[in-house]
Coordinates of C-alpha atoms in Angstrom, one line a residue:
M1 CA 0.9 44.7 11.0
A2 CA 1.6 40.7 10.6
S3 CA 1.0 38.9 7.8
T4 CA 1.6 35.3 6.5
L5 CA 2.6 34.1 2.8
H6 CA 3.1 30.5 2.4
G7 CA 3.4 29.8 6.4
R8 CA 6.2 32.4 7.3
N9 CA 5.6 35.4 9.4
Y10 CA 6.7 38.3 8.3
E11 CA 5.9 42.3 9.6
E12 CA 4.8 44.9 7.9
T13 CA 6.8 48.2 7.9
A14 CA 6.8 51.6 7.1
L15 CA 10.5 50.7 5.3
G16 CA 8.7 47.6 3.7
P17 CA 8.4 44.1 4.7
R18 CA 11.0 42.3 7.5
L19 CA 11.2 39.1 7.8
K20 CA 13.4 37.5 11.6
P21 CA 15.4 34.6 11.4
C22 CA 12.9 31.2 12.5
A23 CA 12.6 27.9 13.1
P24 CA 12.6 27.3 9.5
H25 CA 15.8 29.6 8.2
D26 CA 17.7 26.7 10.9
V27 CA 17.0 23.8 10.0
L28 CA 17.0 24.7 6.0
T29 CA 21.0 25.8 7.4
R30 CA 21.1 22.4 8.8
L31 CA 20.3 20.7 5.8
G32 CA 22.4 23.1 3.2
D33 CA 25.8 22.5 4.9
K34 CA 27.8 19.7 2.8
W35 CA 27.3 16.5 4.5
T36 CA 23.6 16.5 6.1
I37 CA 21.8 15.5 2.9
L38 CA 24.4 13.0 1.8
T39 CA 24.0 11.0 5.4
L40 CA 20.1 11.5 5.8
L41 CA 20.2 9.9 2.4
L42 CA 22.7 7.6 2.9
L43 CA 20.7 6.0 5.9
A44 CA 17.3 6.2 3.8
I45 CA 18.6 3.6 1.7
V46 CA 20.1 0.8 3.8
P47 CA 17.7 -1.6 4.8
G48 CA 16.3 -0.7 8.6
H49 CA 18.1 3.1 7.9
R50 CA 20.9 2.1 10.3
L51 CA 24.8 1.6 9.5
R52 CA 28.2 2.0 11.7
F53 CA 30.0 4.7 11.3
S54 CA 32.8 3.2 9.7
A55 CA 30.1 1.9 6.9
I56 CA 28.8 5.7 6.8
R57 CA 32.4 7.3 6.3
N58 CA 32.8 4.9 3.1
G59 CA 29.6 5.4 1.5
I60 CA 30.1 9.4 1.5
E61 CA 32.6 10.5 -1.1
G62 CA 35.5 13.2 0.7
I63 CA 33.9 12.9 3.8
T64 CA 36.3 13.2 7.0
Q65 CA 36.3 11.4 10.2
R66 CA 36.0 15.0 11.9
M67 CA 33.4 16.1 9.3
L68 CA 31.2 13.2 9.5
T69 CA 31.8 12.9 13.5
V70 CA 30.3 16.8 13.5
T71 CA 27.1 16.3 11.3
L72 CA 25.9 12.8 13.0
R73 CA 26.4 15.3 16.3
N74 CA 24.0 17.5 14.7
L75 CA 21.3 15.4 13.2
E76 CA 21.7 13.3 16.6
R77 CA 21.1 16.6 18.4
D78 CA 18.5 18.1 16.2
G79 CA 16.7 14.5 16.6
F80 CA 16.8 13.2 12.7
L81 CA 18.3 9.9 14.7
I82 CA 19.6 8.1 17.3
R83 CA 23.3 6.7 18.1
H84 CA 23.5 4.0 19.3
C85 CA 26.3 2.3 21.6
F86 CA 27.4 -1.7 22.0
A87 CA 29.4 -2.3 25.0
E88 CA 32.2 -4.9 22.5
V89 CA 35.3 -4.7 22.1
P90 CA 36.2 -2.9 20.2
P91 CA 32.8 -0.7 20.5
R92 CA 30.2 -0.4 17.9
V93 CA 28.3 2.2 17.3
E94 CA 25.4 2.6 14.9
Y95 CA 23.3 5.5 13.5
E96 CA 19.8 5.2 12.6
L97 CA 17.1 7.5 11.1
T98 CA 14.8 8.0 14.1
D99 CA 10.8 8.9 12.7
M100 CA 11.1 12.4 12.5
G101 CA 14.2 12.1 9.9
R102 CA 12.5 9.4 8.2
D103 CA 9.5 11.9 7.7
L104 CA 12.2 14.3 6.0
L105 CA 12.5 12.1 3.2
P106 CA 9.3 13.0 1.1
A107 CA 10.5 16.7 1.4
L108 CA 13.7 16.3 0.5
E109 CA 12.7 14.1 -2.2
G110 CA 10.8 16.7 -3.3
F111 CA 13.4 19.8 -2.8
T112 CA 16.0 17.5 -4.9
G113 CA 13.2 17.0 -7.5
W114 CA 13.3 20.7 -8.0
I115 CA 17.0 21.2 -7.9
R116 CA 17.3 18.6 -10.6
E117 CA 14.5 20.1 -12.7
H118 CA 16.1 23.3 -12.6
W119 CA 19.8 22.5 -12.3
P120 CA 20.9 23.8 -15.9
L121 CA 18.4 27.0 -15.4
I122 CA 21.2 27.7 -12.6
I123 CA 23.7 27.0 -14.6
D124 CA 22.7 29.2 -17.3
A125 CA 21.9 31.5 -14.9
R126 CA 25.3 31.6 -13.3
R127 CA 26.9 31.5 -16.1
A128 CA 25.0 34.7 -18.0
F129 CA 25.9 36.6 -14.8
D130 CA 29.8 35.7 -14.8
E131 CA 29.8 36.3 -18.3
A132 CA 28.0 40.0 -17.8
K133 CA 31.1 40.8 -14.8
K134 CA 33.7 40.0 -16.9
A135 CA 31.8 42.1 -19.8
G136 CA 32.0 45.1 -16.9
K137 CA 28.4 45.2 -17.0
A138 CA 26.8 47.9 -14.5
D139 CA 25.6 46.1 -11.5
P140 CA 22.1 45.7 -10.9
A141 CA 22.3 46.5 -7.1

């Protein structure tokens, strides 16, 4: 029997509820990588939501050229940004948020706001968990 919880379909089975990977999982996987949110946020704060590759690379501390290339390619593939190529010497390439990419920004703001609010609790929970493990307390699983 199929049911829905918070917009997510699941199936009730004899062994309990069963979930399948779906579109939200794929999008969250993309957003959860190390560089995607930083790239989107950098483009969000510049006028016109458009930057050259080198400006993006300079604007994200620690990102390598290869990882930025992969991140931009994935964001372009998913429709969050568009790549503009200019026939100049040297070639000039700019990346711009699409309407869908801009529509994602309020959701990111809500998500990152939740993280900021709960981060101290997450740190405390991790610390307590790690201390319990070091003390040899039984693993609840």
